[in-house]
Every structure is written in structure tokens, then in C-alpha cells.
Coordinates of C-alpha atoms in Angstrom, one line a residue:
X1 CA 0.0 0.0 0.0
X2 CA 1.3 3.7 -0.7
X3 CA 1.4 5.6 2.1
X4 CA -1.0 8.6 2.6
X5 CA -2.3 11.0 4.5
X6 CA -5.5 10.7 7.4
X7 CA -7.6 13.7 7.2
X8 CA -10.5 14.3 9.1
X9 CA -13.6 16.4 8.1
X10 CA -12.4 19.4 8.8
X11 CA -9.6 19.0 7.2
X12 CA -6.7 18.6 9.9
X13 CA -4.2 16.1 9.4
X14 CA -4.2 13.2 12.0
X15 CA -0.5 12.1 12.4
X16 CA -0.5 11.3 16.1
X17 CA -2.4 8.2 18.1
X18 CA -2.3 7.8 21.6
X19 CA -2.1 4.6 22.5
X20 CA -3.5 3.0 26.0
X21 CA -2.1 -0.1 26.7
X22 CA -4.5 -0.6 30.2
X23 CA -7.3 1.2 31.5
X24 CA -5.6 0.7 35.4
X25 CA -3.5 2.1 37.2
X26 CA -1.7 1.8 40.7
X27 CA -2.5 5.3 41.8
X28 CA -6.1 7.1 42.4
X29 CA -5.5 10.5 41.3
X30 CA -8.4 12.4 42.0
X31 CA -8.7 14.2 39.3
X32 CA -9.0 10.9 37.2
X33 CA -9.8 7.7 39.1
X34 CA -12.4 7.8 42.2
X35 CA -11.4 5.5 45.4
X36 CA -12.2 2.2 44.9
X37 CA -12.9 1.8 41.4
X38 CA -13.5 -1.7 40.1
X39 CA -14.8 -1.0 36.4
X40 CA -11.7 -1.7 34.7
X41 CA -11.6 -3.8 31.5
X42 CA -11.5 -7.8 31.4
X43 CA -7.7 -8.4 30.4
X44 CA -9.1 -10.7 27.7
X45 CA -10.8 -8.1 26.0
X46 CA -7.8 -6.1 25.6
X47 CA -5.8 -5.7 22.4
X48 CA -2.7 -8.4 22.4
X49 CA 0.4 -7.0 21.2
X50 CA -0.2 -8.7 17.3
X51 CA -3.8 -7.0 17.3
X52 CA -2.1 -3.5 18.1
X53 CA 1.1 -4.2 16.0
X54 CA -1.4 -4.2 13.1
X55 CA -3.8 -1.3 14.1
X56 CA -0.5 0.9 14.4
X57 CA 0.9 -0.9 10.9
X58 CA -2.6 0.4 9.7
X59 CA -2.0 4.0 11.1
X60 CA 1.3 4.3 9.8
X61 CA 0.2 3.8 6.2
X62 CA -2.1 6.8 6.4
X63 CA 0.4 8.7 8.0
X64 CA 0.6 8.8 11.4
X65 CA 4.4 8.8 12.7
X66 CA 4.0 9.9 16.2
X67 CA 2.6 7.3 18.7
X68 CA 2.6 7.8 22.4
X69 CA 2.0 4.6 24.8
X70 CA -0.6 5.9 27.9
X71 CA -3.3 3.8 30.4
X72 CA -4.0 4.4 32.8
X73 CA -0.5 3.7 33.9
X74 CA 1.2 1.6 31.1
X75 CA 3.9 0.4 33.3
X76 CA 1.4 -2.1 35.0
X77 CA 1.0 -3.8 31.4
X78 CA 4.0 -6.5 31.9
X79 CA 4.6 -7.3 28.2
X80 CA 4.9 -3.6 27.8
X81 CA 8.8 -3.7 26.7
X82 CA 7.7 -6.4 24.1
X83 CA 5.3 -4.3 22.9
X84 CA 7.1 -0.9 22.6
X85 CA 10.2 -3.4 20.6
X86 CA 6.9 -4.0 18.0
X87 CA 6.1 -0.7 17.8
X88 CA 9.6 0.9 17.4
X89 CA 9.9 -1.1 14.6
X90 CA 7.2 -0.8 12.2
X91 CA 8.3 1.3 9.2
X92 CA 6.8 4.9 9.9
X93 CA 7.0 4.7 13.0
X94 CA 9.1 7.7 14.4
X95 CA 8.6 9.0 17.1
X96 CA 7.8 6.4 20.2
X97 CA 7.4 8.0 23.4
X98 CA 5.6 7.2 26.8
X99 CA 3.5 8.7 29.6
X100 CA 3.7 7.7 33.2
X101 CA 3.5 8.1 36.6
X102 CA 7.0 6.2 37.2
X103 CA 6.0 4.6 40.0
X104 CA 7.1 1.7 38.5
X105 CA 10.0 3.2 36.5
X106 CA 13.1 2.1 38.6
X107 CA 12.9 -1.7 37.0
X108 CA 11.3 -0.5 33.5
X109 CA 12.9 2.7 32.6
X110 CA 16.2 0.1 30.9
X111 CA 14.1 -2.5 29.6
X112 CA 12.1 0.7 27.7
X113 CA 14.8 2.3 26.7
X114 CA 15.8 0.1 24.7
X115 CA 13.1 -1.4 23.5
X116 CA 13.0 2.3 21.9
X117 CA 10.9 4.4 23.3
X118 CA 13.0 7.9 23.3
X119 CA 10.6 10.6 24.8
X120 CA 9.1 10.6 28.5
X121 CA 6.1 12.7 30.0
X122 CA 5.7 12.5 33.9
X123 CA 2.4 13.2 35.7
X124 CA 3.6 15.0 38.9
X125 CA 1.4 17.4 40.9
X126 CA 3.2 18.0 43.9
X127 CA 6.8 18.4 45.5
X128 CA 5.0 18.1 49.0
X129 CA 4.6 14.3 49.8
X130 CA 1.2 15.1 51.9
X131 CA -0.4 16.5 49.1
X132 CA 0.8 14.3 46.5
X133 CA -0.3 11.8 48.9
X134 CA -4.0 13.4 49.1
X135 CA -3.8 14.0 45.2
X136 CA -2.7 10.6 44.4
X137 CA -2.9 8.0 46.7
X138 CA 1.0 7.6 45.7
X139 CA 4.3 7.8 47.2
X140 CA 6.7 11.0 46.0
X141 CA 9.4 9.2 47.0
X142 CA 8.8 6.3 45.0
X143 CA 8.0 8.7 41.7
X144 CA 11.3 11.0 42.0
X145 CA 13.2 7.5 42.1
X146 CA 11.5 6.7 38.7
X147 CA 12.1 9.8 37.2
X148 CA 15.8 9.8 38.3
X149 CA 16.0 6.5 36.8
X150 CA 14.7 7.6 33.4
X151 CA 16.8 10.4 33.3
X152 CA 19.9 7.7 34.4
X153 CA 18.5 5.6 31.4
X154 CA 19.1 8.6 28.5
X155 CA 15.1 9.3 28.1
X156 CA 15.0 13.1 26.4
X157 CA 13.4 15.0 26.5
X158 CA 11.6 14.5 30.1
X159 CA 8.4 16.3 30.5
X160 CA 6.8 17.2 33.8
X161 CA 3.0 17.6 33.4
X162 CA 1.0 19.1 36.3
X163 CA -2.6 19.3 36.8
X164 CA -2.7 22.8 38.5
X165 CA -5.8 23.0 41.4
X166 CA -6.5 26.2 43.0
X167 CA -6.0 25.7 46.6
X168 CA -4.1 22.6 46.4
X169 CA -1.0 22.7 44.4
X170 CA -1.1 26.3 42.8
X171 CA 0.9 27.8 45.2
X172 CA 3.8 25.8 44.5
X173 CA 3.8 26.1 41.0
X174 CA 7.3 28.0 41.2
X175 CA 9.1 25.4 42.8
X176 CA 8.2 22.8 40.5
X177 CA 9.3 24.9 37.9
X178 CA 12.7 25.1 39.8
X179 CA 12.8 21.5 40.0
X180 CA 12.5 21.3 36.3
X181 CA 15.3 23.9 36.0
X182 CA 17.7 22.1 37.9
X183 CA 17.2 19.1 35.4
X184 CA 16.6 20.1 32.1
X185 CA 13.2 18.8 32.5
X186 CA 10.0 20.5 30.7
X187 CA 7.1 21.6 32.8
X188 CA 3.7 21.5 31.3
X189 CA 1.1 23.0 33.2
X190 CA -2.5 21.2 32.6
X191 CA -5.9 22.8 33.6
X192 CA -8.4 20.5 35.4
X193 CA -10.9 18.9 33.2
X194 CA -14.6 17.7 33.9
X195 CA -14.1 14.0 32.1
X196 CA -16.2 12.0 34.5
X197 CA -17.9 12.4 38.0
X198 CA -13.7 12.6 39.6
X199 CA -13.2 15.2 37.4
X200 CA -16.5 17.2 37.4
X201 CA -16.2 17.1 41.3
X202 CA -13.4 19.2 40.9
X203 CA -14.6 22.0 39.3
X204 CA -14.5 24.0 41.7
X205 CA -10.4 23.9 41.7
X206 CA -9.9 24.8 38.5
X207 CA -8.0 27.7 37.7
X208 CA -7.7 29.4 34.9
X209 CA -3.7 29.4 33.6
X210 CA -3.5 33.1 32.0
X211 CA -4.0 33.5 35.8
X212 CA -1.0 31.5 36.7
X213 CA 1.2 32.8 33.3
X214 CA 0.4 36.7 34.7
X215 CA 1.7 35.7 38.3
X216 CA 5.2 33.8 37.2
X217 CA 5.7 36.4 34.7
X218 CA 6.3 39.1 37.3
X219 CA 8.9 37.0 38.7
X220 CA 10.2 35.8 35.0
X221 CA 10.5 37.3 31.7
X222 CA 9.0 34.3 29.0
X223 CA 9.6 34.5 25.7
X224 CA 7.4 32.4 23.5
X225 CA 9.0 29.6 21.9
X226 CA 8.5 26.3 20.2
X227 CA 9.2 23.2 21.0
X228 CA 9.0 20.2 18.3
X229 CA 6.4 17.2 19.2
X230 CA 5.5 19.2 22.2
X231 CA 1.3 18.4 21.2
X232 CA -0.9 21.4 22.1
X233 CA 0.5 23.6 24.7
X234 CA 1.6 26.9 24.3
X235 CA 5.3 26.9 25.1
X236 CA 7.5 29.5 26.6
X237 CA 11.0 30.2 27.6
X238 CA 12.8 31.8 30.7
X239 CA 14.7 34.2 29.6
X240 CA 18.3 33.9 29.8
X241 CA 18.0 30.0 30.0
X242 CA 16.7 26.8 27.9
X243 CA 13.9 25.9 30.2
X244 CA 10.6 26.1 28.9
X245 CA 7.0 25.9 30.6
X246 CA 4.4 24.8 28.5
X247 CA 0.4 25.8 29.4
X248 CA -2.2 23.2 28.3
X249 CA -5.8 25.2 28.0
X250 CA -8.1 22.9 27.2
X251 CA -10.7 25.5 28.7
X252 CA -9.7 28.4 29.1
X253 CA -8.1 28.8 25.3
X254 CA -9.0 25.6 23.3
X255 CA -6.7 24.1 20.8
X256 CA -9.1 22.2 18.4
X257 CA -8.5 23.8 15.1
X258 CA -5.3 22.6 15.2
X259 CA -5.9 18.9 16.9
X260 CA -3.9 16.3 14.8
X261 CA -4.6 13.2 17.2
X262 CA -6.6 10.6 18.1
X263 CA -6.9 7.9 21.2
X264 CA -7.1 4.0 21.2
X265 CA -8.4 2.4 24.0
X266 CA -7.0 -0.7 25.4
X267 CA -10.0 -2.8 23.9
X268 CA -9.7 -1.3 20.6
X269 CA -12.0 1.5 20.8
X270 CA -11.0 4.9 18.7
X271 CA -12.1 7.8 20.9
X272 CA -11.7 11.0 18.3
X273 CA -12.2 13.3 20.8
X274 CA -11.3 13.4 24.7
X275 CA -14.2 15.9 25.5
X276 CA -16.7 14.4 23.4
X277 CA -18.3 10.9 22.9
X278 CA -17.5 10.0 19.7
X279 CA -16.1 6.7 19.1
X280 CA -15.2 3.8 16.7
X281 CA -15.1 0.0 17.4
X282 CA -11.9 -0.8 16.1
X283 CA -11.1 -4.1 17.9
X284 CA -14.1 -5.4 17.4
X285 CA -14.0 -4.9 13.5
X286 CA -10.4 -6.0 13.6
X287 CA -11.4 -9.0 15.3
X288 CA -14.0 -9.9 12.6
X289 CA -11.3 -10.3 10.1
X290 CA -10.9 -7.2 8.5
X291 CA -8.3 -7.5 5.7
X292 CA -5.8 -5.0 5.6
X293 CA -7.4 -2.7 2.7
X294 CA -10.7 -3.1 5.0
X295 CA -9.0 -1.9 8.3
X296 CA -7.7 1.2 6.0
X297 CA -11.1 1.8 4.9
X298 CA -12.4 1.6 8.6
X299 CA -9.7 4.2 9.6
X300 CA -11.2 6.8 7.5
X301 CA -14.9 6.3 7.6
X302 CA -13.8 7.1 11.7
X303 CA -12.3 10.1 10.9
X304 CA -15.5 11.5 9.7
X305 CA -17.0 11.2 13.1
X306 CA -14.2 13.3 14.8
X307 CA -16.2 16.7 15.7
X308 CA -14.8 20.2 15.6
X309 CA -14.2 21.0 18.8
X310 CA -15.1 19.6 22.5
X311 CA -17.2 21.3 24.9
X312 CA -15.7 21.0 28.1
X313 CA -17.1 24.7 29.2
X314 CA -20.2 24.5 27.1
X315 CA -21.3 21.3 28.3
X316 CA -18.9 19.9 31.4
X317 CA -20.9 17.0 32.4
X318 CA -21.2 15.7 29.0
X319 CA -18.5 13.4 29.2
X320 CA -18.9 10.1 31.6
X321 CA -16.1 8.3 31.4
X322 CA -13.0 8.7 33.2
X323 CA -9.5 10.2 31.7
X324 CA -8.2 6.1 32.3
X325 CA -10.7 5.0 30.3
X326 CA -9.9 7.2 27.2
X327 CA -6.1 7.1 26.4
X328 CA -5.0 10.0 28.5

């Protein structure tokens, strides 16, 4: 087959899946997971790695280069070195990258490595291990020692993503910064958004970033920058240095018109849109015995159900499921 391109109807090029390899995960952020959820997926309805080697293959051919591996937390999937070495292989493929908690990451970060997977985003809220704690159910400890050992391992870039939520973690926005600083890291800050009952209950800690941007920039000059594969935030530079802090607006100032992605879930479902329900049954087609050409033709009669835009502030209880249960 000749490769081409995936266009949706609004014409924006789709060149970038992310790809959730399990819908659980060993922390309960509460943003994302409520206490004592048992509505994961059955194991045996998730995609083996074969079934996703082809549905990437498939991907690839219409252009997509850039795959990211998500969850829930993908380090709990234990063949998940096996399936990164498929991935990194395919022809297209080229850019593999991963995002985690690190819990997990002292014992995989090697194995990852160099089964290829290059580029690393963190999820880490909080330099204080009580309110990490009451954020994530988690251990900083443990998820400093992960990101050490990625950074030990030669992952590069590392990206720090924190969910920013008035009254909790906002006032230590600086210091997280500083940590990133001291590292080389990235920091991406991410406004709260209402996917589920976890996140609709905290609405009322969400926080605006321009707020956030106008407060560090009386303590920093940024300079707007760009920063390649960095997905949709709006990147900036501290002057007089090469660290950059990256704002995610999914409310405040969507990115939409420019959205080139779409999410597989671990049982093969093709969610086009985090903040809308749109979806396409993938797995199950591909488990009917779709030829090739057929899987192709599946992937772009999809594409036409990929809407505009979201409507996180329009509508914010729209959405039911939880971030795990998406992609990330």
C-alpha cells in the first residue's frame, strides 16, 4: 500500500495516536480515578500486542508517525517492553514516546529504553509528599526515584505535566518549575478537566492558567518559543536560559482547530475526541477479520466522526467516562 495521508472532516491532518495499553492504574488521582474503582476492563478483551502491532501498521500507512503509549498507567502492562520493541519497529514509526506516573520506572525505565521508546512525560502534581499523597494516593518518594531512573537511562526529552488546582498545588507552581530547571526537564502545566464524576467534582479547583502565566511572569520574563512534538500547549522560555514551561488550556483557550490526534483504547475503541463521545469499534472490527485494505477503509470512515471542537465549558458533564478509560 502507498502511504497517505489521514484527514478528518475538517480538514486537519491526523498524524498522532495515543495509544492506551491498560485502563488501570496503581494510583487514584483524584482528578481521574475515584477510590475504589473496580470498572476496569477484562484483560481478555484487551488488544494483544499482534492486534495492536497491526492497528499501528494500519495508522502508519495513512500517516501517522508519532505514537505515544498511555493507560491508565502503562507500566502495569508486563509485556509492555515487548510491545514498545513492535512498535519501534514498524516502518513509519518515528517517534515512540511514553506517559507515566514512574511509579514503576526504577525496573522499567532500561528495559524501555531500549526497546525504543526515546521521549518521557511525567504526571507529577506535587513536591509536597502530603499533598501528592491526598492528590494521588501515591508515594513522591517512589516517583522521584522513577524519574531519576529515566533520566539515568538517557530518556530526552523528560516532560513534567502538572494538573494545576486552586488551593491545592497552585501555590507551589514556582518550585516545580525550579525542580525542572535544575534538570533540564520541561514543565507542562494542565488545567483540570470535567471527564467524569472525579473530574466534574473538581470544578470548583480549577483555575484558569493566563492567571498562573500573569503571576510567574512578574517574577520571570518568557519569551514564547516552540518546542517540536510538544502536542498542544503553548510553550515559553525563561529568559536567559533553555527551560521552557508549556500551558495546556483545554478550557480556558481551546486548541481544536489545530488537533492532529486521536486515542485507542486498550479494547480497541477509537475515541476522536477526549471531550466528546465519539467513538469507533476498532477491535471489534479488527477481530471480525478485516483485511488490511478493509482496516484502512475503517480508519477513515472514523475520521468523519471526529467533531470540531469539544465542549468542556459548554457542556462539562457531558463526558462520563473517566480520563483512564480514554487514552489520556
Amino acid at each position: 500500500m502507498t502511504r497517505q495521508v489521514l484527514t478528518d472532516s475538517f480538514g486537519r491532518r491526523i498524524d498522532y495516536l495515543r495509544l492506551s495499553v491498560t485502563d488501570r492504574c496503581d494510583l487514584r488521582c483524584r482528578y481521574c480515578l475515584p477510590k475504589g474503582f473496580k470498572g476496569f476492563e477484562e484483560p481478555a478483551h484487551w488488544l494483544t500486542v499482534d492486534e495492536v502491532a497491526r492497528l499501528v501498521q494500519a495508522f502508519t500507512l495513512l500517516g501517522v508517525s508519532h505514537v505515544r503509549l498511555t493507560g491508565g498507567e502503562p507500566l502495569v502492562r508486563r509485556d509492555l517492553p515487548l510491545l514498545a520493541r513492535r512498535l519501534a519497529s514498524l516502518p513509519g514509526i518515528e517517534d515512540l514516546a511514553l506517559s507515566s506516573n514512574c511509579t514503576r520506572m526504577e525496573t522499567l525505565a532500561e528495559p524501555l529504553f531500549r526497546a525504543g521508546v526515546r521521549r518521557l512525560n511525567v504526571s507529577l502534581d506535587s513536591l509536597r509528599p502530603r499533598i501528592f499523597e491526598q492528590v494521588t494516593g501515591g508515594s513522591l518518594e517512589l516517583v522521584l526515584r522513577g524519574i531519576e531512573a529515566a533520566r539515568r537511562a538517557g530518556f530526552s526529552p523528560i516532560r513534567v505535566n502538572t494538573v494545576v488546582m486552586r488551593g491545592v498545588n497552585d501555590g507551589e507552581i514556582e518550585s516545580i518549575l525550579e525542580f525542572c530547571a535544575e534538570r533540564d526537564f520541561t514543565l507542562r502545566l494542565i488545567e483540570t478537566m470535567p471527564m467524569g464524576r472525579t473530574g466534574q467534582a473538581v470544578l470548583a479547583e480549577y483555575i484558569d492558567l493566563q492567571e498562573v502565566k500573569q503571576r510567574l511572569e512578574r517574577r520571570f520574563e518568557l519569551i514564547p518559543d516552540i518546542l517540536p512534538g510538544g502536542g498542544p500547549a503553548r510553550y515559553f522560555r525563561l529568559s536567559a536560559s533553555a527551560t521552557r514551561i508549556g500551558f495546556i488550556t483545554p478550557i480556558s483557550q481551546h486548541f481544536c482547530a489545530t488537533c492532529n490526534r486521536v486515542r485507542l483504547g486498550v479494547d480497541g475503541t477509537l475515541h476522536l475526541c477526549l471531550g466528546q463521545e465519539n467513538r469507533y469499534p476498532l477491535g471489534a472490527l479488527l477481530r471480525a477479520g478485516l483485511t488490511d485494505d478493509e482496516l484502512i477503509d475503517q480508519l477513515r470512515a472514523a475520521m468523519a466522526l471526529k467533531p470540531e471542537q469539544h465542549g468542556f465549558r459548554e457542556r462539562p458533564t457531558q463526558v462520563p467516562r473517566f480520563m483512564a478509560m480514554t487514552g489520556g
